[in-house]
Coordinates of C-alpha atoms and ligand atoms in Angstrom, one line a residue:
M1 CA -14.4 -23.5 15.7
S2 CA -16.8 -20.5 15.6
Q3 CA -19.4 -20.4 12.8
L4 CA -17.8 -17.3 11.3
A5 CA -14.4 -18.9 11.1
A6 CA -15.8 -22.2 9.7
E7 CA -17.7 -20.3 7.0
L8 CA -14.6 -18.3 6.0
R9 CA -12.5 -21.5 5.9
R10 CA -14.9 -23.0 3.4
L11 CA -14.9 -19.8 1.2
I12 CA -11.3 -18.9 0.8
R13 CA -7.7 -19.9 0.1
G14 CA -5.5 -18.8 2.9
E15 CA -5.3 -19.0 6.7
V16 CA -8.3 -18.4 9.0
R17 CA -7.2 -18.1 12.7
R18 CA -9.7 -17.9 15.5
K19 CA -9.0 -15.8 18.6
E20 CA -5.6 -14.8 17.2
P21 CA -3.7 -12.5 19.5
L22 CA -3.2 -9.3 17.6
H23 CA -0.1 -8.3 19.5
K24 CA 1.6 -10.7 17.1
H25 CA 0.5 -8.6 14.2
T26 CA 1.3 -5.0 15.4
S27 CA 4.6 -3.3 15.6
F28 CA 3.6 -2.1 19.1
R29 CA 3.3 -5.7 20.2
I30 CA 0.1 -4.7 21.9
G31 CA -3.5 -5.9 21.3
G32 CA -6.0 -8.6 22.4
P33 CA -7.4 -11.3 20.2
A34 CA -9.3 -11.0 16.9
E35 CA -12.5 -13.0 16.8
V36 CA -11.2 -14.2 13.4
L37 CA -8.0 -13.2 11.7
V38 CA -7.8 -13.9 8.0
L39 CA -4.7 -14.0 5.8
P40 CA -6.1 -14.4 2.3
R41 CA -3.7 -15.9 -0.2
D42 CA -5.1 -14.3 -3.3
E43 CA -7.3 -11.3 -4.3
E44 CA -10.4 -13.3 -5.0
S45 CA -10.2 -14.8 -1.5
L46 CA -9.8 -11.3 -0.1
R47 CA -12.9 -10.2 -2.0
R48 CA -14.9 -13.1 -0.6
V49 CA -13.9 -12.2 3.0
V50 CA -15.0 -8.6 2.4
V51 CA -18.4 -9.7 1.0
H52 CA -18.9 -12.3 3.7
A53 CA -18.3 -9.8 6.5
H54 CA -20.7 -7.4 4.8
T55 CA -23.5 -9.9 4.3
S56 CA -23.1 -11.5 7.7
G57 CA -23.0 -8.1 9.4
S58 CA -19.6 -8.8 11.0
P59 CA -17.4 -5.8 11.7
L60 CA -14.4 -5.8 9.3
Y61 CA -10.9 -4.4 10.1
V62 CA -8.0 -4.2 7.8
L63 CA -4.4 -4.5 8.9
G64 CA -1.4 -4.0 6.6
G65 CA 1.8 -4.0 8.5
G66 CA 0.1 -3.1 11.7
T67 CA 2.7 -0.3 12.2
N68 CA 0.4 2.6 12.8
V69 CA -2.4 1.1 14.9
L70 CA -3.2 0.6 18.6
V71 CA -5.4 -2.5 19.1
P72 CA -7.5 -2.6 22.3
D73 CA -6.5 -5.0 25.1
D74 CA -9.8 -6.9 24.8
G75 CA -9.3 -7.4 21.1
L76 CA -11.6 -6.9 18.2
N77 CA -15.0 -8.6 17.4
G78 CA -15.6 -9.6 13.9
V79 CA -13.1 -10.2 11.1
V80 CA -9.5 -8.8 10.8
I81 CA -7.9 -9.1 7.3
R82 CA -4.2 -8.9 6.8
T83 CA -3.2 -7.8 3.3
T84 CA 0.4 -8.8 3.5
R85 CA 0.1 -12.3 1.9
C86 CA -1.9 -11.1 -1.1
L87 CA -1.9 -7.7 -2.8
K88 CA 1.8 -8.1 -3.6
A89 CA 1.8 -7.7 -7.3
L90 CA 4.1 -5.1 -8.8
R91 CA 4.2 -4.0 -12.4
I92 CA 6.7 -1.4 -13.7
E93 CA 5.9 0.2 -17.1
G94 CA 8.4 2.9 -17.8
E95 CA 8.0 5.5 -15.1
S96 CA 4.6 4.2 -14.0
V97 CA 4.4 1.7 -11.2
I98 CA 1.3 -0.3 -10.3
A99 CA 1.8 -1.8 -6.8
G100 CA -0.3 -4.0 -4.6
A101 CA -1.4 -2.4 -1.3
G102 CA 0.1 -5.3 0.7
I103 CA 3.7 -4.5 -0.4
A104 CA 6.0 -3.2 2.3
L105 CA 7.1 0.4 1.6
P106 CA 10.8 -0.3 2.2
R107 CA 10.7 -3.1 -0.4
L108 CA 8.8 -0.9 -2.8
A109 CA 11.3 1.9 -2.4
A110 CA 14.2 -0.5 -2.9
L111 CA 12.7 -2.2 -5.9
T112 CA 11.9 1.1 -7.7
V113 CA 15.4 2.4 -7.1
E114 CA 16.8 -0.8 -8.5
A115 CA 14.5 -0.4 -11.5
G116 CA 16.2 3.0 -12.1
L117 CA 13.4 5.1 -10.8
S118 CA 13.3 8.0 -8.3
G119 CA 10.6 9.4 -6.1
L120 CA 10.0 6.7 -3.4
E121 CA 13.4 6.8 -1.7
F122 CA 11.9 8.7 1.3
A123 CA 9.8 5.6 2.1
C124 CA 12.7 3.3 2.6
G125 CA 12.4 3.4 6.4
I126 CA 8.6 3.6 6.8
P127 CA 7.9 0.1 8.0
G128 CA 4.2 -0.4 6.9
T129 CA 2.5 -1.4 3.6
L130 CA 1.5 0.8 0.7
G131 CA -2.2 0.4 1.7
G132 CA -1.7 1.7 5.2
G133 CA 0.7 4.3 4.0
L134 CA -2.0 5.7 1.6
V135 CA -4.6 5.9 4.3
G136 CA -2.3 8.1 6.4
N137 CA -0.4 9.7 3.5
A138 CA 2.8 8.4 5.0
G139 CA 5.8 10.6 4.4
A140 CA 9.3 11.6 5.6
H141 CA 12.1 13.9 4.6
G142 CA 9.7 16.5 3.1
R143 CA 7.9 14.0 0.8
S144 CA 4.8 11.9 1.0
L145 CA 3.0 9.2 -1.0
A146 CA 0.6 11.9 -2.2
D147 CA 3.5 13.3 -4.2
V148 CA 3.7 10.2 -6.4
V149 CA 0.2 8.5 -6.3
T150 CA -2.0 9.1 -9.4
D151 CA -4.7 6.4 -8.9
V152 CA -6.0 4.1 -6.2
W153 CA -8.1 1.0 -6.6
G154 CA -10.0 -0.8 -3.9
L155 CA -13.0 -2.9 -3.0
D156 CA -16.3 -1.6 -1.5
P157 CA -18.1 -3.7 1.1
E158 CA -20.0 -5.5 -1.6
G159 CA -16.8 -6.5 -3.3
R160 CA -17.1 -4.1 -6.3
E161 CA -13.9 -2.6 -7.7
I162 CA -13.7 1.2 -7.1
H163 CA -11.3 3.5 -8.9
L164 CA -10.2 6.8 -7.4
T165 CA -8.1 9.5 -9.0
H166 CA -5.5 11.4 -6.9
R167 CA -8.0 14.2 -6.4
E168 CA -10.6 11.9 -5.0
C169 CA -8.2 10.5 -2.3
G170 CA -8.4 13.7 -0.2
F171 CA -4.7 13.7 0.7
G172 CA -3.4 16.1 3.3
Y173 CA -0.6 16.1 5.9
R174 CA -0.6 12.6 7.3
R175 CA -4.2 12.1 6.2
S176 CA -6.5 11.1 3.4
T177 CA -10.2 10.2 2.9
L178 CA -9.2 6.6 2.1
G179 CA -9.7 3.6 4.3
G180 CA -13.1 3.4 6.1
A181 CA -15.4 1.3 3.9
L182 CA -12.8 1.0 1.1
L183 CA -10.2 -1.8 1.2
I184 CA -7.3 -0.5 -1.0
T185 CA -6.0 -3.2 -3.3
C186 CA -3.4 -1.3 -5.4
A187 CA -2.2 2.1 -6.6
R188 CA -0.5 3.7 -9.5
L189 CA 2.6 5.8 -8.8
A190 CA 4.2 8.2 -11.2
L191 CA 8.0 8.2 -10.6
S192 CA 10.8 9.8 -12.6
P193 CA 14.0 8.4 -14.1
G194 CA 16.7 8.1 -11.4
D195 CA 20.3 7.1 -10.9
R196 CA 20.6 3.8 -9.0
D197 CA 23.7 4.7 -7.1
K198 CA 22.3 8.1 -6.1
G199 CA 19.0 6.4 -5.0
R200 CA 20.9 3.8 -2.9
E201 CA 23.0 6.6 -1.2
M202 CA 19.8 8.6 -0.4
M203 CA 18.2 5.6 1.2
E204 CA 21.3 4.8 3.2
A205 CA 21.4 8.4 4.5
Y206 CA 17.7 8.3 5.4
L207 CA 18.1 5.0 7.3
R208 CA 21.2 6.4 9.1
W209 CA 19.1 9.5 10.1
R210 CA 16.4 7.2 11.5
R211 CA 18.8 5.0 13.5
S212 CA 20.0 8.1 15.3
H213 CA 16.7 9.9 15.7
Q214 CA 14.1 7.2 16.3
P215 CA 13.9 4.6 19.2
L216 CA 14.1 1.6 16.8
G217 CA 15.2 -0.8 19.5
F218 CA 11.7 -0.9 21.1
P219 CA 8.3 -1.8 19.7
S220 CA 6.3 1.3 18.8
A221 CA 3.8 2.6 16.2
G222 CA 6.0 5.5 14.9
S223 CA 4.9 9.0 15.6
V224 CA 1.8 9.1 17.9
F225 CA 0.7 12.7 17.1
R226 CA 0.6 14.8 13.9
N227 CA 2.8 17.8 14.0
P228 CA 0.8 21.0 14.6
P229 CA 0.3 23.1 11.4
E230 CA 2.7 25.8 12.8
G231 CA 5.2 26.2 15.6
P232 CA 7.2 23.5 17.4
S233 CA 6.8 19.8 16.5
A234 CA 4.6 17.5 18.6
G235 CA 7.8 15.9 19.9
A236 CA 9.3 19.2 20.9
L237 CA 6.1 20.2 22.7
I238 CA 5.9 16.9 24.7
D239 CA 9.6 17.3 25.5
R240 CA 9.1 20.9 26.7
A241 CA 6.1 19.8 28.8
G242 CA 8.6 17.7 30.8
L243 CA 7.2 14.3 29.6
K244 CA 10.2 12.8 27.8
G245 CA 11.0 9.4 29.4
Y246 CA 7.7 9.4 31.4
R247 CA 6.6 5.8 32.0
L248 CA 3.2 4.3 32.8
G249 CA 3.1 0.6 33.2
G250 CA 5.0 -0.9 30.3
A251 CA 4.6 2.1 28.1
Q252 CA 7.0 5.0 27.9
I253 CA 7.3 8.4 26.1
S254 CA 10.6 7.7 24.3
E255 CA 13.7 9.2 25.8
L256 CA 15.1 9.7 22.3
H257 CA 12.0 11.1 20.4
A258 CA 9.1 12.4 22.5
N259 CA 6.6 11.8 19.8
F260 CA 7.2 8.1 20.0
I261 CA 5.6 5.9 22.7
V262 CA 7.6 2.7 23.2
N263 CA 6.6 -0.6 24.6
R264 CA 9.3 -1.3 27.3
G265 CA 7.8 -4.8 27.9
G266 CA 4.3 -5.8 28.8
A267 CA 2.7 -2.5 27.8
T268 CA -1.1 -2.6 27.5
A269 CA -3.3 -0.5 25.1
Q270 CA -4.6 1.2 28.3
D271 CA -1.1 2.2 29.3
V272 CA -0.6 3.8 25.9
L273 CA -4.0 5.5 25.9
S274 CA -3.2 7.0 29.4
L275 CA 0.1 8.4 28.1
I276 CA -1.6 9.8 25.1
A277 CA -4.2 11.5 27.3
L278 CA -1.5 12.8 29.6
A279 CA 0.6 14.3 26.7
Q280 CA -2.5 15.9 25.2
R281 CA -3.6 17.4 28.6
E282 CA -0.2 18.8 29.5
V283 CA 0.6 20.2 26.0
K284 CA -2.8 21.9 25.9
K285 CA -2.4 23.3 29.5
Q286 CA 1.1 24.5 29.0
F287 CA 1.1 25.7 25.4
G288 CA -2.6 25.9 24.3
V289 CA -1.9 23.4 21.5
T290 CA -4.3 20.5 20.7
L291 CA -2.3 17.4 19.7
E292 CA -4.2 15.3 17.1
L293 CA -3.5 11.5 16.9
E294 CA -1.5 10.3 13.9
L295 CA -1.8 6.6 14.8
T296 CA -5.2 4.9 14.5
V297 CA -6.9 3.5 17.5
L298 CA -8.9 0.5 16.2
Ligands
FAD1 C1 9.5 2.7 13.8 C2 8.4 3.4 12.9 C3 8.7 4.5 12.1 C4 7.7 5.1 11.4 N1 8.1 6.1 10.6 C5 7.1 6.7 9.8 C6 7.4 7.9 9.0 O1 8.6 8.3 8.9 N2 6.4 8.4 8.3 C7 5.1 8.0 8.4 O2 4.2 8.6 7.7 N3 4.8 6.9 9.2 C8 5.8 6.3 9.9 N4 5.4 5.2 10.7 C9 4.0 4.8 10.7 C10 3.6 3.7 9.8 O3 4.7 2.8 9.4 C11 3.1 4.2 8.5 O4 1.9 5.0 8.8 C12 2.6 3.1 7.6 O5 2.4 3.6 6.3 C13 1.4 2.3 8.0 O6 1.2 1.2 7.2 P1 0.6 -0.1 7.8 O7 0.5 -1.1 6.6 O8 1.5 -0.6 8.9 O9 -0.8 0.3 8.3 P2 -1.6 -0.3 9.5 O10 -1.0 0.1 10.8 O11 -1.8 -1.8 9.3 O12 -3.0 0.4 9.3 C14 -3.1 1.8 9.4 C15 -4.5 2.2 9.0 O13 -4.7 1.9 7.6 C16 -5.7 1.0 7.4 N5 -5.3 0.1 6.3 C17 -4.2 -0.6 6.2 N6 -4.1 -1.2 5.0 C18 -5.3 -0.9 4.3 C19 -5.8 -1.2 3.1 N7 -5.2 -2.0 2.2 N8 -7.0 -0.7 2.7 C20 -7.7 0.1 3.6 N9 -7.2 0.5 4.8 C21 -6.0 0.0 5.2 C22 -5.9 0.3 8.7 O14 -7.2 -0.2 8.9 C23 -5.6 1.4 9.7 O15 -6.7 2.2 9.9 C24 6.4 4.6 11.4 C25 6.1 3.5 12.2 C26 7.1 2.9 13.0 C27 6.8 1.7 13.8

């Protein structure tokens, strides 16, 4: 066992895995090994990992659901933390919800609807965690997390708790100034009173829409590019560029939704990066539009 892994084992409660293949932890099913992957079991252990990575000079990566990232084929040096076994606390006080960053958005949407609250139904089919969702201001059906988040708490590299107000999160379309050196631990959401049956119906309709519009049968990381601020969507541009269904190695621009790249089996990060570069080049050449990445390349 490497020194880093041995030290972390002594320090924390939870699992410490050496040379853990990250394709097991991403929705793309792509990615080489993490030098050390840590699954802390409680918040104090999480804090200790953050501090240890900082003091030992090890690079630190955070994975929530791993549903919006591309991990390189040769993996990641340093420490990768997954938040999904800790940061799961949920407190509902009237219309205010304080939720751990490791909670899956579909679960959070369902729990708040069942608690008689409205405002998070849109998130029922977004497969990641609240933490990852806040970093990218995840959204769908005309709504996003920025519409409901009032406060965010996190840890800085020295393990100190940081509090940010909505204004300090820098939310924009599929972006924020969160992430980076801040590990998000929880957030407060302001919801409104809702009708349970109506909420359930909304979520069923959203999930039906997804099943018919998104290639959910293959591993992917959701939308690859942000939609341009005006004009046709990224998917429409890639489609018009003639790239729908284009395949490179194991990766393919989805035949159903051209802003999704799917893993048809054995795709490498390099296959995906080559498809990304091809789509950006062709869309720029044919329509003069620069496509910006929505997914994060770690
Ligand atoms: C089939 C499919 C459909 C999707 N549909 C949508 C959609 O409709 N709308 C949408 O917006 N997205 C969609 N996505 C993308 C993705 O689910 C969301 O962006 C999700 O919110 C990402 O959360 P995650 O926990 O998986 O983040 P990850 O992929 O784990 O991480 C994303 C980024 O956030 C960082 N991060 C994660 N957790 C934390 C934390 N606690 N603190 C600090 N940084 C953190 C990571 O380091 C990384 O940079 C879809 C993805 C798939 C596979």
